[in-house]
XYZ file of N, CA and C in Angstrom:
681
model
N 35.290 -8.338 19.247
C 34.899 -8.287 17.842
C 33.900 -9.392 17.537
N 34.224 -10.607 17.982
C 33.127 -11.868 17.934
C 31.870 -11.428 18.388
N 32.021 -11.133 19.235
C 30.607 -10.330 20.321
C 30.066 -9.452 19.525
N 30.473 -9.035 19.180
C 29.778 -7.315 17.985
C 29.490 -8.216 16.814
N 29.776 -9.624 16.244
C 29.280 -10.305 15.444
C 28.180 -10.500 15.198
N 28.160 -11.310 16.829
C 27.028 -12.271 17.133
C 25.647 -11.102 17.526
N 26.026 -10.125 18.012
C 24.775 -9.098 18.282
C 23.763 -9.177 16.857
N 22.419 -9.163 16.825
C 22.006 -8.583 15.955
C 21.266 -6.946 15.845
N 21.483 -6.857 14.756
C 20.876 -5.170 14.322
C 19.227 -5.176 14.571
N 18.954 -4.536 15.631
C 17.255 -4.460 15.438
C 16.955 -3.937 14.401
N 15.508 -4.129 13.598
C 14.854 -4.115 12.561
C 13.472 -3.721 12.266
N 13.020 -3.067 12.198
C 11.480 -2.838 12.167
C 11.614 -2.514 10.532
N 10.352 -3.215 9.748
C 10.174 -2.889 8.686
C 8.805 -2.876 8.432
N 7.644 -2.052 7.310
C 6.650 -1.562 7.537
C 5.900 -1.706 5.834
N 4.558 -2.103 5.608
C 4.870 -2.072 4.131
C 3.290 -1.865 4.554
N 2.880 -0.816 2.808
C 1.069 -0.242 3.141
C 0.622 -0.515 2.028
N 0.091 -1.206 2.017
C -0.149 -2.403 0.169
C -0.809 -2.351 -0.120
N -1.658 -2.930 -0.775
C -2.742 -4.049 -1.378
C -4.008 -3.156 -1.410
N -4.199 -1.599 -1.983
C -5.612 -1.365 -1.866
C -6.898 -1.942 -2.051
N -7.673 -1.900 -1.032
C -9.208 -2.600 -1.695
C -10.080 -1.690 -1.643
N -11.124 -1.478 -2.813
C -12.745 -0.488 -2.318
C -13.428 -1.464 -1.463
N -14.276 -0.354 -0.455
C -15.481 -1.301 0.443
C -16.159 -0.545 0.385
N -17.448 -1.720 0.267
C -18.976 -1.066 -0.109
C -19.500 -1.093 1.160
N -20.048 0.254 1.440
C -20.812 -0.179 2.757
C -22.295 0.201 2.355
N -22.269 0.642 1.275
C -24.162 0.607 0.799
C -24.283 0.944 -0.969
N -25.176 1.352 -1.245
C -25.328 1.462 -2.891
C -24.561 2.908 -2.853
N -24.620 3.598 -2.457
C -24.238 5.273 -2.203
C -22.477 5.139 -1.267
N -22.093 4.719 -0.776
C -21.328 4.968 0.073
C -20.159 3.741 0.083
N -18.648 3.924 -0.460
C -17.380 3.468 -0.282
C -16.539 3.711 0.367
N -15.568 2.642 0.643
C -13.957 3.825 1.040
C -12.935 2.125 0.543
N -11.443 2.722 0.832
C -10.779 2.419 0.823
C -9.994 1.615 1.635
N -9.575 0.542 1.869
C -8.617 -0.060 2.890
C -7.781 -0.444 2.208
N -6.322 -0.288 3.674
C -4.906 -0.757 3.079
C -4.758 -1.708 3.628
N -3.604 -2.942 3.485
C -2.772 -3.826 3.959
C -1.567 -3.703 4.609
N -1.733 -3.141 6.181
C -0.264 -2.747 6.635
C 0.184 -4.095 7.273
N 1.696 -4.567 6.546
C 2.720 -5.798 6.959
C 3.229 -5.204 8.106
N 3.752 -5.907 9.235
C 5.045 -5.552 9.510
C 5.698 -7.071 9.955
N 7.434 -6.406 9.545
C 8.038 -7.383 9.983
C 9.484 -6.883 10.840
N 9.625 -7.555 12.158
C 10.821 -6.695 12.821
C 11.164 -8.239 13.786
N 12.023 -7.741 14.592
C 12.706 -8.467 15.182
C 13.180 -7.930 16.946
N 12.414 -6.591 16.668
C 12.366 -5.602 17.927
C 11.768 -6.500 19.088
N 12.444 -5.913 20.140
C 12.060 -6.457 21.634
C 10.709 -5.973 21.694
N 10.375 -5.177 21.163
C 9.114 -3.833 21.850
C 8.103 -4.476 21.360
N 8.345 -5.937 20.554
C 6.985 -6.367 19.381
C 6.513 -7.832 19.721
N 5.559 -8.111 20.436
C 5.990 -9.081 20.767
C 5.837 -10.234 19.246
N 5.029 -9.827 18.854
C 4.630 -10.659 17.847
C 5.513 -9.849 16.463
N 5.967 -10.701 16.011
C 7.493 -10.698 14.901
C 7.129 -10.176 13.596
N 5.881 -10.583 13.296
C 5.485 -10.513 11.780
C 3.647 -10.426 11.876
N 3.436 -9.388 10.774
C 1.761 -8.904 11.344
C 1.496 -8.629 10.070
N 0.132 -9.075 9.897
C -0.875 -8.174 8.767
C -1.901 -7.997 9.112
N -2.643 -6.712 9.196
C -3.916 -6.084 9.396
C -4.356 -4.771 8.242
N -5.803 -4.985 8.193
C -5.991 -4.254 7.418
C -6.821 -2.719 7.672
N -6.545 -1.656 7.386
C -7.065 -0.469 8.253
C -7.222 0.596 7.199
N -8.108 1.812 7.441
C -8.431 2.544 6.069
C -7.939 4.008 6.959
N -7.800 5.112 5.995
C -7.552 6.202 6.257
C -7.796 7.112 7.437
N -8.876 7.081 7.781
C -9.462 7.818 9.119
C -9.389 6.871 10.241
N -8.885 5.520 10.061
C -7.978 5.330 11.278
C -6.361 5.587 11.301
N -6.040 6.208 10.623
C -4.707 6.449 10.694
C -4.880 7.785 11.411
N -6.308 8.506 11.026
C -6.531 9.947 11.855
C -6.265 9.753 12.946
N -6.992 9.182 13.219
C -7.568 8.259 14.869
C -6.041 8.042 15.587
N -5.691 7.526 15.084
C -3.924 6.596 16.028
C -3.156 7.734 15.802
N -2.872 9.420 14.981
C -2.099 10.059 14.844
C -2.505 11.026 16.269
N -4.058 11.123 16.331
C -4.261 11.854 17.410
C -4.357 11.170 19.133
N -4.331 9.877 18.750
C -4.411 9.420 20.352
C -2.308 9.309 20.721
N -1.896 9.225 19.442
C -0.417 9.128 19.819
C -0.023 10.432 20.196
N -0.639 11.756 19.544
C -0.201 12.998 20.007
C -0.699 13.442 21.692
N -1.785 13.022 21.516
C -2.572 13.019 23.050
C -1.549 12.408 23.976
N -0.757 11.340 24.050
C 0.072 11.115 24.788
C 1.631 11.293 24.524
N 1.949 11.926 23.597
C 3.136 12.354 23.617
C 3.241 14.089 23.063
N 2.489 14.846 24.188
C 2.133 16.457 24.109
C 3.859 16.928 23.229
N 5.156 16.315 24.011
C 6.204 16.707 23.574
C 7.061 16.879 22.629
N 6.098 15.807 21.552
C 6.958 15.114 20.483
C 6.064 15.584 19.064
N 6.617 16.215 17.676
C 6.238 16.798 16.967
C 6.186 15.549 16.052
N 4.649 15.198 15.804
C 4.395 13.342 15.324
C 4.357 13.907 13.297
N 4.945 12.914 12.676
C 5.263 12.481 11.784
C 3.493 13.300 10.905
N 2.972 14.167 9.438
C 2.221 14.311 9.150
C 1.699 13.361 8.419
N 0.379 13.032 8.626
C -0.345 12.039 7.109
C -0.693 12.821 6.194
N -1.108 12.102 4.847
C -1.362 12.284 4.032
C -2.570 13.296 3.927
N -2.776 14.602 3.617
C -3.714 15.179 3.969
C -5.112 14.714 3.316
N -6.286 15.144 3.748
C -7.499 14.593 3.376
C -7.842 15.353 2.238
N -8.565 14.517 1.357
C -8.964 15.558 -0.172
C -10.519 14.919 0.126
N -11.211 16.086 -0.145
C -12.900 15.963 -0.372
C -13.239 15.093 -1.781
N -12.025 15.496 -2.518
C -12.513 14.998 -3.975
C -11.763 13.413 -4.029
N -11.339 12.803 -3.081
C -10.253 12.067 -3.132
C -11.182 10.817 -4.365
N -10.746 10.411 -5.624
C -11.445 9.256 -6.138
C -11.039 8.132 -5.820
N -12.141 6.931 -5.715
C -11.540 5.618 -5.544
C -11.205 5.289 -6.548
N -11.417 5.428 -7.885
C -10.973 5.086 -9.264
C -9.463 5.462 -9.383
N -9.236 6.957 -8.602
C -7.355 6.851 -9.127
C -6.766 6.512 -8.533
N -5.774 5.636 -9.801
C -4.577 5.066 -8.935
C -3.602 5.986 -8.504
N -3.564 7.375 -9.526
C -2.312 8.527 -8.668
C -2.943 8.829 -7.277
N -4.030 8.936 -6.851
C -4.003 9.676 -5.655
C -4.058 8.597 -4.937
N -4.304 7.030 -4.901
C -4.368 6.368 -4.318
C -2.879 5.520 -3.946
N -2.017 5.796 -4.656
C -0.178 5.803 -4.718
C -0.141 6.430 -3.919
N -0.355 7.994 -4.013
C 0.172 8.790 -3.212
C -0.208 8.650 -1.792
N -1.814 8.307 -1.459
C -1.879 8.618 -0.209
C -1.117 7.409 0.653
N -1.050 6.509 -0.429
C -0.468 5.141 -0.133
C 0.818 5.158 0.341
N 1.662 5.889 -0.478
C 3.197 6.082 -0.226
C 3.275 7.401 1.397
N 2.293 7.977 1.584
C 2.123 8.538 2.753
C 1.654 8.572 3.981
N 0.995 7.050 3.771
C 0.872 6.753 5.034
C 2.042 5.839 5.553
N 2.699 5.282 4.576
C 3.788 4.334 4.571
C 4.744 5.122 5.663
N 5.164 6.487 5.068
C 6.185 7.179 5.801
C 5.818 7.352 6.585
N 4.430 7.962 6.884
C 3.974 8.233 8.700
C 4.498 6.860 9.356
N 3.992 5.961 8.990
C 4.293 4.379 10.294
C 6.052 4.572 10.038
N 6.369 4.662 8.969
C 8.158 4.490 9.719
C 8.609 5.535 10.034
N 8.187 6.865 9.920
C 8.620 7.703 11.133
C 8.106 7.498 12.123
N 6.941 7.281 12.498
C 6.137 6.551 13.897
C 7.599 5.640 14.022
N 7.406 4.035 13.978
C 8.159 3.166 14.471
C 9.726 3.466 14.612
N 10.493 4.775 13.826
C 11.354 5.054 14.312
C 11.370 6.479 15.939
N 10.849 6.473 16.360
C 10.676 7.563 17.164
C 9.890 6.194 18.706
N 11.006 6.053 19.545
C 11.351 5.116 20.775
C 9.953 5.469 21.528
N 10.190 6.349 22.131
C 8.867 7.023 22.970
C 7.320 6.429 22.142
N 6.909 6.553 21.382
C 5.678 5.561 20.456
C 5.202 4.874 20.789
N 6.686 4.380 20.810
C 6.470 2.341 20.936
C 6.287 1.758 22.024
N 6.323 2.912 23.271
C 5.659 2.445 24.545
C 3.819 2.882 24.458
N 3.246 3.009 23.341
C 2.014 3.382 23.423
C 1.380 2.020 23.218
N 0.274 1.128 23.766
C -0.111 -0.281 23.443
C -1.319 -0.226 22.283
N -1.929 1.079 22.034
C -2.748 1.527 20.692
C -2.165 1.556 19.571
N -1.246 1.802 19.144
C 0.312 1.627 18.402
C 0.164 0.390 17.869
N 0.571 -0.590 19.048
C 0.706 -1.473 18.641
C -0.561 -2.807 18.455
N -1.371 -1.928 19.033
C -2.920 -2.789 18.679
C -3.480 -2.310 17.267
N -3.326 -1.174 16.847
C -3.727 -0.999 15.667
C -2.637 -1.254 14.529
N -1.313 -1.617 14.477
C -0.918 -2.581 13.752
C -0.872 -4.037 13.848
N -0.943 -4.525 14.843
C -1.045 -6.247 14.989
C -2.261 -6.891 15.256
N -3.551 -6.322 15.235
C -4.721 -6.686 16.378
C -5.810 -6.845 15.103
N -6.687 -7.307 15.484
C -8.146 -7.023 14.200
C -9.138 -5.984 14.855
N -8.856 -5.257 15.998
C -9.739 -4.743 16.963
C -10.215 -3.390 15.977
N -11.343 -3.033 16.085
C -11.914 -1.358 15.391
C -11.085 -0.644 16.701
N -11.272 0.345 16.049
C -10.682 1.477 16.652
C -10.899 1.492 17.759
N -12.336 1.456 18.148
C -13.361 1.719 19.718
C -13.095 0.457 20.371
N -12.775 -0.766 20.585
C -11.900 -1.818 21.072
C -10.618 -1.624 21.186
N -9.773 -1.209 19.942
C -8.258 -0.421 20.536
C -8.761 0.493 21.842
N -9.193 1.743 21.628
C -9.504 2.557 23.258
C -9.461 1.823 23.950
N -10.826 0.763 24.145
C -11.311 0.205 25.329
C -10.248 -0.749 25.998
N -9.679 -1.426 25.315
C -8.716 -2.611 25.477
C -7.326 -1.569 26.008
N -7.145 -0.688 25.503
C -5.666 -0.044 25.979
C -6.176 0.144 27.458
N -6.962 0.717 27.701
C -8.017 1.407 28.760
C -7.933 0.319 29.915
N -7.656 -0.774 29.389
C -8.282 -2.384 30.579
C -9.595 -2.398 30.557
N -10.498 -2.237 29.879
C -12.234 -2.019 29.704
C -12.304 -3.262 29.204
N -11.376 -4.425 28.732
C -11.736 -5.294 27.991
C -11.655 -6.714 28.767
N -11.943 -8.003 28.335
C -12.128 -9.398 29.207
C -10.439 -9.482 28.022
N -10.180 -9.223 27.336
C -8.714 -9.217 27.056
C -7.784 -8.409 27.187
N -6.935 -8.714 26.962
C -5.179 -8.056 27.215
C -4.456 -7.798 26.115
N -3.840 -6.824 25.998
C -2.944 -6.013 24.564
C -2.347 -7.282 23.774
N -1.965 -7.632 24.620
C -0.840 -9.353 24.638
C -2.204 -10.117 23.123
N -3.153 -10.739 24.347
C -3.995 -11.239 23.930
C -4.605 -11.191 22.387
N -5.127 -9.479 22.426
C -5.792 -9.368 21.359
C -4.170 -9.431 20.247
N -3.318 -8.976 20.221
C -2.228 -9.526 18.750
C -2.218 -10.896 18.741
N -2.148 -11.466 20.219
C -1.774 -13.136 19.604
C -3.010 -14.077 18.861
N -4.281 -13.243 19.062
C -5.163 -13.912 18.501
C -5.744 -14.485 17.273
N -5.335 -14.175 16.210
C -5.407 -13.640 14.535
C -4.119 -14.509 14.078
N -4.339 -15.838 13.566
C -3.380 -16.604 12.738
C -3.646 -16.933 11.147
N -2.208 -16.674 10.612
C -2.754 -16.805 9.242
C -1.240 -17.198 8.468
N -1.084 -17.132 7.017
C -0.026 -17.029 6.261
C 0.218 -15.915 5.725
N 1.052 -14.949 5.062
C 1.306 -14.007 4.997
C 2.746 -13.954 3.819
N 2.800 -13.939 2.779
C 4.437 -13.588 1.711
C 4.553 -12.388 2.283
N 5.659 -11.605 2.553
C 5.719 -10.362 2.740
C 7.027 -9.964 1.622
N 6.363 -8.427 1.148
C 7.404 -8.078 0.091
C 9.135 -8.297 0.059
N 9.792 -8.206 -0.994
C 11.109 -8.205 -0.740
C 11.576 -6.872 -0.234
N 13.143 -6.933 0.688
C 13.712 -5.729 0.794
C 14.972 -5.324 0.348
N 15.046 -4.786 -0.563
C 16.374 -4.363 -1.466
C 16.388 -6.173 -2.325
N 17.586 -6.530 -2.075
C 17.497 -6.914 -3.269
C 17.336 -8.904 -2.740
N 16.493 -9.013 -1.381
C 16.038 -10.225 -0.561
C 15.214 -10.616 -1.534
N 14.985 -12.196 -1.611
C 13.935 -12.513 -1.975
C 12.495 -12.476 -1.033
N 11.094 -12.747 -1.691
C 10.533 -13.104 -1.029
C 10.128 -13.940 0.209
N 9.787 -14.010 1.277
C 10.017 -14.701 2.501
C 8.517 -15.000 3.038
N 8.356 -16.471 3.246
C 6.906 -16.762 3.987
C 7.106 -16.360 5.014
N 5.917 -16.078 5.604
C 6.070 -15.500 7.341
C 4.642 -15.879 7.972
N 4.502 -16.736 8.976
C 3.381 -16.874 9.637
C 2.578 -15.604 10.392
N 1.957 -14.997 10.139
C 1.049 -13.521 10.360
C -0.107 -13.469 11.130
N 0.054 -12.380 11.167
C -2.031 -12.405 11.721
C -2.552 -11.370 10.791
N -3.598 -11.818 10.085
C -4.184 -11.010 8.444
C -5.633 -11.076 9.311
N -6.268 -9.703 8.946
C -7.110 -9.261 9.689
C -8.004 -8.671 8.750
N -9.367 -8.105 8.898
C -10.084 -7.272 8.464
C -10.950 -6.626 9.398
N -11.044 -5.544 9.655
C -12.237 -5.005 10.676
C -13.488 -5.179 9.869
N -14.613 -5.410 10.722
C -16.074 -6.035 10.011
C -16.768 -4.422 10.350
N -16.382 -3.472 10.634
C -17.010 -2.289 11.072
C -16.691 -1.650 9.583
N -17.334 -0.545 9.465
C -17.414 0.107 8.036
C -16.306 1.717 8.068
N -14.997 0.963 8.616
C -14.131 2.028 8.535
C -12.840 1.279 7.708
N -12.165 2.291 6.827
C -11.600 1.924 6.319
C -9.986 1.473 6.540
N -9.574 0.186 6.011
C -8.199 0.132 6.438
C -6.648 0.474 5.691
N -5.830 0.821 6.500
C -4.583 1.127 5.652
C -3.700 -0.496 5.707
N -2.801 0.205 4.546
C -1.756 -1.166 3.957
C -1.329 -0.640 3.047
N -0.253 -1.410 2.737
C 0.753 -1.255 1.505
C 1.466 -1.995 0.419
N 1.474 -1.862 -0.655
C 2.384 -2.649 -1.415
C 1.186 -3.292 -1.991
N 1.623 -4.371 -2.845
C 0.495 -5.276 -3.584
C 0.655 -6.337 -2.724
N -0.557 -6.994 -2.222
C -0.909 -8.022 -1.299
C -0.578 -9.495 -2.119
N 0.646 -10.149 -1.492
C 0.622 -11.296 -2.016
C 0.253 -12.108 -1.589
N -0.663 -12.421 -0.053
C -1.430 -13.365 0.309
C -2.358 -13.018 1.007
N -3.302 -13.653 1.584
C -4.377 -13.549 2.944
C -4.651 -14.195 3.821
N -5.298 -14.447 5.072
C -5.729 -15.080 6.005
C -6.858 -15.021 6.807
N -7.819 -15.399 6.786
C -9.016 -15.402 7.666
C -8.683 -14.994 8.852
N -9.808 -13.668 9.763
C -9.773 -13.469 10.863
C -10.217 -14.552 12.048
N -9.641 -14.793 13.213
C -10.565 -16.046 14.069
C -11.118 -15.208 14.569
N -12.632 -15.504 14.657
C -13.475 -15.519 15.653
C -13.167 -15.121 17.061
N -13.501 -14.617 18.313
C -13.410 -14.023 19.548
C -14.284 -15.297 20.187
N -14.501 -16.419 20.274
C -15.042 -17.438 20.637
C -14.230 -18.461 21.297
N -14.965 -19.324 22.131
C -14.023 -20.148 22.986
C -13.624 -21.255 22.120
N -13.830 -21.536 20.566
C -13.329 -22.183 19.831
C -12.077 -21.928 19.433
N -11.603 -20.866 19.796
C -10.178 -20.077 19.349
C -9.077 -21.146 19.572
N -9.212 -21.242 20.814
C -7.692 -22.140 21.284
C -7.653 -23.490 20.349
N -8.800 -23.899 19.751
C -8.423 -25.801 19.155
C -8.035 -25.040 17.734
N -8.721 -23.896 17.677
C -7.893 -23.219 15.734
C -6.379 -22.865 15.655
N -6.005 -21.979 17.056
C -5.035 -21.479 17.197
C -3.781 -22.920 17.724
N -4.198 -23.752 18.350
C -3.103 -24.809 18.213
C -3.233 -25.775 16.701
N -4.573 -26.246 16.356
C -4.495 -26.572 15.272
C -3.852 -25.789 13.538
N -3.969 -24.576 13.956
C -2.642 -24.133 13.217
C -1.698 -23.904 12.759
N -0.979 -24.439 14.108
C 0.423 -24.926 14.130
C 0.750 -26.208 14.012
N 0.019 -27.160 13.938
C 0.638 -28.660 13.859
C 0.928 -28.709 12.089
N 1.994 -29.065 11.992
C 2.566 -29.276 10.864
C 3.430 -30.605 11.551
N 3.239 -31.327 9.877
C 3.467 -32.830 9.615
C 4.804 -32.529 8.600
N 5.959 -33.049 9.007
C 6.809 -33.376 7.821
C 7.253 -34.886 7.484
N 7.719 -34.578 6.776
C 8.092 -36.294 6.080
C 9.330 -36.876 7.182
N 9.873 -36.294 8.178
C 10.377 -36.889 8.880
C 9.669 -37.055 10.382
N 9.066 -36.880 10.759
C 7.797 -36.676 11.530
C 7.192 -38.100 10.990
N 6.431 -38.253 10.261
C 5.888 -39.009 9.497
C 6.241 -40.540 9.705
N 8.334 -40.649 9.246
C 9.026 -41.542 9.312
C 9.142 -42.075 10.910
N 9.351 -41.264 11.827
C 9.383 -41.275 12.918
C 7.903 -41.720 13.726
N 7.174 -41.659 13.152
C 5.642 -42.243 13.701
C 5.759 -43.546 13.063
N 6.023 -43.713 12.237
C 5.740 -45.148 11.743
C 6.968 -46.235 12.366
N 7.975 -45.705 12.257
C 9.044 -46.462 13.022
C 9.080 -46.843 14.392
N 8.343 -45.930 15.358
C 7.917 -46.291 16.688
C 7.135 -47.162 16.715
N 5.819 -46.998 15.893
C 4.279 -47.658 15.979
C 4.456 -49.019 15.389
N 5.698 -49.708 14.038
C 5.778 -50.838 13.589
C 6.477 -51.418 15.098
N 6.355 -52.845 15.228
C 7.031 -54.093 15.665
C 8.254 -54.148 15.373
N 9.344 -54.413 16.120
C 10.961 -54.605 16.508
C 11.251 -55.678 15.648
N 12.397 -55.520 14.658
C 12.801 -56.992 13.739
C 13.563 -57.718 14.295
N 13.963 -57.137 15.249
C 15.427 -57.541 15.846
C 14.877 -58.180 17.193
């Protein structure tokens, strides 16, 4: 009974937020979302994620996931409207609340989650055509690689009746003119890093945090002995 205590319940949780319009000329917009995730799953390596991705990559990842799982009848998106406006908020709820359900029927369905496109197009900043290439081994990086790269801060929504929770993230934007999905109203952001050999002094300098006992402890070594 202790043992069945101490186990914990795996967790995957999924949130498609924060719509933004993007201009990609005087004539021509679209839409991107804010997809969170936060889990505790073995299958993830990285715990807590934000990236941002627009509609016709959700096309994109529904058909490369069907391409490799011929067997499995994949979760539908939100269908495409010609007339879709960026001005409404009903159709922009809706498609919102439907892509939401595609990723958690995706992330509940085991077989998926061995796909590394899956999981590059929720944790990664990569466009679509870098997801391929990189799943592929076409890339000077590794699946691993491209999620751990992208550090940031991140609030992620409450669940039932949790409060809000900081979570260290990777908040992303693709710089290509496709649009991204997300969910919920975005309560924070984070700059993408750079693909440069400056990465590693950002990515450790990110993590050094100073506390007031830290602090106490530097000064107490570095003063002279009274005794």
């Amino acid at each position: 009974m202790e043992n069945t205590n101490l186990v914990k319940k795996e967790f995957v949780s999924v949130w498609v937020r924060d719509p933004q319009v993007q201009k990609e000329d005087f004539w021509h917009a679209y839409i991107t979302y804010e997809i969170c995730l936060h889990t505790n799953s073995m299958c993830f390596r990285k715990k807590t994620s934000c990236v941002r991705r627009r509609y016709s990559e959700f096309v994109w990842l529904r058909q490369k996931l069907q391409n490799n799982a011929l067997l499995i009848e994949l979760p539908k998106l939100p269908p495409g409207n010609p007339f879709f406006k960026l001005d409404s908020d009903f159709q922009i709820t809706q498609r919102m609340q439907g892509l939401q359900q595609f990723l958690e029927a995706v992330l509940q369905t085991p077989l998926l989650l061995s796909d590394s496109r899956l999981h590059l197009f929720l944790q990664s900043q990569l466009s679509i055509a870098k997801i391929d290439a990189c799943a592929k081994g076409q890339t000077h990086y590794t699946v691993e690689q491209a999620i751990q790269r992208c550090v940031g801060y991140t609030r992620f929504p409450v669940e039932g009746e949790r409060q809000e929770e900081d979570s260290k993230t990777c908040c992303d934007s693709d710089c290509e003119s496709t649009t991204s999905s997300g969910l919920g109203n975005s309560l924070g952001r984070a700059t993408p890093v750079e693909e440069d050999s400056s990465y590693n002094e950002s990515f450790s300098h990110e993590f050094q945090v100073t506390t007031p006992e830290a602090e106490l402890c530097s000064s107490l070594s570095s003063s002279p002995s009274n005794e």
